[in-house]
Amino acid sequence: MSEIKKPLLPEMLQMWQKTLSWQPDAGHLLEFQRLYELILEGNQQLNLTRITQPRDFWEKHLWDGLRGVSPLWINADDWRVIDIGTGAGFPGLPVAIARPDWQITLLDSTGKKTAFVQSVIDKLGMENAVTLTGRAEEINRHPQHRATYDLALTRALAPAPTCAEYALPLLKIGGLAVLYRGHWTDADTDNLSDTVTKLGGIVDFIERFSTPLTKGERHCIYLRKVAGERVTEFPRLVSTPDRHPL
Ligand code: SAH
């Protein structure tokens, strides 16, 4: 196997402070660096991510992942969180590193991906993260998952209405789903609103921002579950939410 270069991630303490009013401590920085190295290593076997340069990784995996949850940072002790379609562990792993009090389930339908994420959890000795292999549509039918989460994250998973159908049934009443999106328009919000209503939720708020280094356009859509009734038929059977969004 070829020798793997292990470039150092930038610390960006002031940038974290300025943009998220939060700074990683020495322990967080070590874990971010170790995560980065494990991703680079894993990328040799698996197609995990194309984002491999240190500043890119910092911006698009670490910063982007935490930016989505930063509005929820306070009054959120000991939350139960699920990252749906986590892939190589994003945004779930950076969030789990930054919030050791949150219990995070990293869900993906591909066993190779969850096996990799589990190896990262083991190597970092993380006690607040577990992996789960399966499809969101099926996981939703299990009583130990359905309507049990405070927060559901979806990034680069599916069209927004599909993400809503996967995420909202997993939430407790009052829980939030975060849809990490790039470009987003009012028409997208209109299109999503009907779906969210059917699922017993509301579009609570939307944040628009640019990534701090390359100024990429981002939106995070925050859905809140407000009702528990009428939603038992959702999500529909495997692949239906993806092929025929509500
Ligand atoms: N969230 C990551 C990965 C995005 S790729 C990131 O932002 O980098 C989308 C991932 O979702 C893939 O790993 C795929 O296996 C998984 N996925 C797609 N549909 C799914 C479903 N219905 N349930 C669970 N995982 C799903």
mmCIF file of N, CA and C in Angstrom, residues 188-242:
data_model
loop_
_atom_site.group_PDB
_atom_site.id
_atom_site.type_symbol
_atom_site.label_atom_id
_atom_site.label_comp_id
_atom_site.label_asym_id
_atom_site.label_seq_id
_atom_site.Cartn_x
_atom_site.Cartn_y
_atom_site.Cartn_z
ATOM 1 N N ASP A 188 -39.011 26.352 -3.841
ATOM 2 C CA ASP A 188 -38.635 25.107 -3.147
ATOM 3 C C ASP A 188 -39.356 25.018 -1.803
ATOM 4 N N THR A 189 -39.434 26.156 -1.117
ATOM 5 C CA THR A 189 -40.132 26.167 0.176
ATOM 6 C C THR A 189 -41.610 25.838 -0.025
ATOM 7 N N ASP A 190 -42.235 26.455 -1.027
ATOM 8 C CA ASP A 190 -43.660 26.185 -1.307
ATOM 9 C C ASP A 190 -43.869 24.700 -1.592
ATOM 10 N N ASN A 191 -43.001 24.152 -2.405
ATOM 11 C CA ASN A 191 -43.108 22.751 -2.802
ATOM 12 C C ASN A 191 -42.957 21.817 -1.597
ATOM 13 N N LEU A 192 -42.082 22.214 -0.671
ATOM 14 C CA LEU A 192 -41.814 21.383 0.499
ATOM 15 C C LEU A 192 -42.929 21.493 1.541
ATOM 16 N N SER A 193 -43.552 22.677 1.622
ATOM 17 C CA SER A 193 -44.508 22.946 2.716
ATOM 18 C C SER A 193 -45.661 21.944 2.753
ATOM 19 N N ASP A 194 -46.217 21.623 1.581
ATOM 20 C CA ASP A 194 -47.361 20.695 1.541
ATOM 21 C C ASP A 194 -46.966 19.334 2.091
ATOM 22 N N THR A 195 -45.789 18.875 1.674
ATOM 23 C CA THR A 195 -45.292 17.582 2.146
ATOM 24 C C THR A 195 -45.132 17.596 3.653
ATOM 25 N N VAL A 196 -44.534 18.658 4.147
ATOM 26 C CA VAL A 196 -44.248 18.753 5.575
ATOM 27 C C VAL A 196 -45.557 18.755 6.374
ATOM 28 N N THR A 197 -46.576 19.437 5.859
ATOM 29 C CA THR A 197 -47.872 19.462 6.532
ATOM 30 C C THR A 197 -48.452 18.050 6.638
ATOM 31 N N LYS A 198 -48.381 17.300 5.529
ATOM 32 C CA LYS A 198 -48.900 15.914 5.541
ATOM 33 C C LYS A 198 -48.183 15.063 6.577
ATOM 34 N N LEU A 199 -46.939 15.406 6.848
ATOM 35 C CA LEU A 199 -46.124 14.613 7.778
ATOM 36 C C LEU A 199 -46.226 15.116 9.213
ATOM 37 N N GLY A 200 -47.135 16.066 9.442
ATOM 38 C CA GLY A 200 -47.320 16.565 10.813
ATOM 39 C C GLY A 200 -46.254 17.556 11.234
ATOM 40 N N GLY A 201 -45.652 18.246 10.240
ATOM 41 C CA GLY A 201 -44.601 19.202 10.580
ATOM 42 C C GLY A 201 -44.860 20.588 10.037
ATOM 43 N N ILE A 202 -43.957 21.504 10.363
ATOM 44 C CA ILE A 202 -43.967 22.847 9.774
ATOM 45 C C ILE A 202 -42.542 23.187 9.336
ATOM 46 N N VAL A 203 -42.447 24.087 8.342
ATOM 47 C CA VAL A 203 -41.133 24.658 8.031
ATOM 48 C C VAL A 203 -40.918 25.740 9.076
ATOM 49 N N ASP A 204 -40.052 25.469 10.049
ATOM 50 C CA ASP A 204 -39.925 26.353 11.201
ATOM 51 C C ASP A 204 -39.115 27.600 10.843
ATOM 52 N N PHE A 205 -37.921 27.413 10.303
ATOM 53 C CA PHE A 205 -37.124 28.551 9.836
ATOM 54 C C PHE A 205 -36.084 28.065 8.837
ATOM 55 N N ILE A 206 -35.551 29.033 8.100
ATOM 56 C CA ILE A 206 -34.568 28.734 7.053
ATOM 57 C C ILE A 206 -33.385 29.670 7.257
ATOM 58 N N GLU A 207 -32.186 29.153 7.182
ATOM 59 C CA GLU A 207 -31.002 30.002 7.272
ATOM 60 C C GLU A 207 -30.243 29.946 5.954
ATOM 61 N N ARG A 208 -29.839 31.129 5.499
ATOM 62 C CA ARG A 208 -29.054 31.246 4.272
ATOM 63 C C ARG A 208 -27.681 31.777 4.658
ATOM 64 N N PHE A 209 -26.641 31.171 4.125
ATOM 65 C CA PHE A 209 -25.297 31.647 4.469
ATOM 66 C C PHE A 209 -24.313 31.208 3.382
ATOM 67 N N SER A 210 -23.100 31.756 3.464
ATOM 68 C CA SER A 210 -22.031 31.349 2.559
ATOM 69 C C SER A 210 -20.985 30.615 3.374
ATOM 70 N N THR A 211 -20.315 29.661 2.754
ATOM 71 C CA THR A 211 -19.221 28.994 3.458
ATOM 72 C C THR A 211 -18.063 29.995 3.588
ATOM 73 N N PRO A 212 -17.310 29.940 4.694
ATOM 74 C CA PRO A 212 -16.408 31.054 5.010
ATOM 75 C C PRO A 212 -15.166 31.169 4.125
ATOM 76 N N LEU A 213 -14.724 30.113 3.474
ATOM 77 C CA LEU A 213 -13.490 30.210 2.680
ATOM 78 C C LEU A 213 -13.775 30.408 1.202
ATOM 79 N N THR A 214 -14.679 29.599 0.651
ATOM 80 C CA THR A 214 -14.917 29.678 -0.801
ATOM 81 C C THR A 214 -16.247 30.331 -1.150
ATOM 82 N N LYS A 215 -16.961 30.784 -0.109
ATOM 83 C CA LYS A 215 -18.222 31.532 -0.311
ATOM 84 C C LYS A 215 -19.263 30.734 -1.096
ATOM 85 N N GLY A 216 -19.321 29.443 -0.856
ATOM 86 C CA GLY A 216 -20.348 28.612 -1.490
ATOM 87 C C GLY A 216 -21.720 28.909 -0.887
ATOM 88 N N GLU A 217 -22.740 28.884 -1.724
ATOM 89 C CA GLU A 217 -24.097 29.177 -1.255
ATOM 90 C C GLU A 217 -24.674 27.988 -0.491
ATOM 91 N N ARG A 218 -25.227 28.256 0.660
ATOM 92 C CA ARG A 218 -25.840 27.193 1.460
ATOM 93 C C ARG A 218 -27.159 27.663 2.055
ATOM 94 N N HIS A 219 -28.052 26.705 2.269
ATOM 95 C CA HIS A 219 -29.285 26.933 3.027
ATOM 96 C C HIS A 219 -29.479 25.763 3.972
ATOM 97 N N CYS A 220 -29.927 26.058 5.158
ATOM 98 C CA CYS A 220 -30.388 24.981 6.023
ATOM 99 C C CYS A 220 -31.864 25.216 6.298
ATOM 100 N N ILE A 221 -32.640 24.136 6.093
ATOM 101 C CA ILE A 221 -34.088 24.202 6.270
ATOM 102 C C ILE A 221 -34.395 23.448 7.565
ATOM 103 N N TYR A 222 -35.076 24.119 8.485
ATOM 104 C CA TYR A 222 -35.365 23.528 9.793
ATOM 105 C C TYR A 222 -36.853 23.189 9.863
ATOM 106 N N LEU A 223 -37.156 21.904 9.928
ATOM 107 C CA LEU A 223 -38.547 21.444 10.005
ATOM 108 C C LEU A 223 -38.829 21.039 11.438
ATOM 109 N N ARG A 224 -39.998 21.408 11.924
ATOM 110 C CA ARG A 224 -40.351 21.001 13.287
ATOM 111 C C ARG A 224 -41.562 20.079 13.252
ATOM 112 N N LYS A 225 -41.487 19.006 13.979
ATOM 113 C CA LYS A 225 -42.654 18.109 14.076
ATOM 114 C C LYS A 225 -43.600 18.688 15.119
ATOM 115 N N VAL A 226 -44.841 18.920 14.717
ATOM 116 C CA VAL A 226 -45.793 19.540 15.637
ATOM 117 C C VAL A 226 -46.961 18.618 15.973
ATOM 118 N N ALA A 227 -47.160 17.571 15.195
ATOM 119 C CA ALA A 227 -48.304 16.693 15.436
ATOM 120 C C ALA A 227 -47.892 15.240 15.296
ATOM 121 N N GLY A 228 -48.526 14.397 16.075
ATOM 122 C CA GLY A 228 -48.193 12.981 16.009
ATOM 123 C C GLY A 228 -49.198 12.177 15.221
ATOM 124 N N GLU A 229 -50.386 12.743 14.994
ATOM 125 C CA GLU A 229 -51.438 12.005 14.292
ATOM 126 C C GLU A 229 -51.230 12.073 12.784
ATOM 127 N N ARG A 230 -51.951 11.289 12.078
ATOM 128 C CA ARG A 230 -52.015 11.320 10.609
ATOM 129 C C ARG A 230 -50.722 10.899 9.950
ATOM 130 N N VAL A 231 -49.707 10.542 10.708
ATOM 131 C CA VAL A 231 -48.433 10.297 10.047
ATOM 132 C C VAL A 231 -48.064 8.816 9.995
ATOM 133 N N THR A 232 -48.933 7.947 10.529
ATOM 134 C CA THR A 232 -48.531 6.538 10.627
ATOM 135 C C THR A 232 -48.317 5.879 9.265
ATOM 136 N N GLU A 233 -48.927 6.419 8.216
ATOM 137 C CA GLU A 233 -48.737 5.815 6.885
ATOM 138 C C GLU A 233 -47.377 6.173 6.282
ATOM 139 N N PHE A 234 -46.654 7.094 6.935
ATOM 140 C CA PHE A 234 -45.371 7.552 6.402
ATOM 141 C C PHE A 234 -44.208 7.055 7.245
ATOM 142 N N PRO A 235 -43.048 6.867 6.673
ATOM 143 C CA PRO A 235 -42.786 6.971 5.245
ATOM 144 C C PRO A 235 -43.381 5.786 4.503
ATOM 145 N N ARG A 236 -43.612 5.963 3.220
ATOM 146 C CA ARG A 236 -44.150 4.873 2.412
ATOM 147 C C ARG A 236 -43.074 3.805 2.187
ATOM 148 N N LEU A 237 -43.425 2.764 1.457
ATOM 149 C CA LEU A 237 -42.520 1.628 1.315
ATOM 150 C C LEU A 237 -41.198 2.026 0.657
ATOM 151 N N VAL A 238 -40.209 1.192 0.871
ATOM 152 C CA VAL A 238 -38.861 1.453 0.377
ATOM 153 C C VAL A 238 -38.877 1.930 -1.071
ATOM 154 N N SER A 239 -38.134 2.997 -1.321
ATOM 155 C CA SER A 239 -37.927 3.607 -2.642
ATOM 156 C C SER A 239 -39.081 4.492 -3.107
ATOM 157 N N THR A 240 -40.281 4.332 -2.534
ATOM 158 C CA THR A 240 -41.389 5.182 -2.985
ATOM 159 C C THR A 240 -41.123 6.658 -2.688
ATOM 160 N N PRO A 241 -40.642 7.018 -1.474
ATOM 161 C CA PRO A 241 -40.411 8.444 -1.214
ATOM 162 C C PRO A 241 -39.416 9.058 -2.188
ATOM 163 N N ASP A 242 -38.473 8.250 -2.646
ATOM 164 C CA ASP A 242 -37.444 8.742 -3.552
ATOM 165 C C ASP A 242 -37.995 8.888 -4.966
#
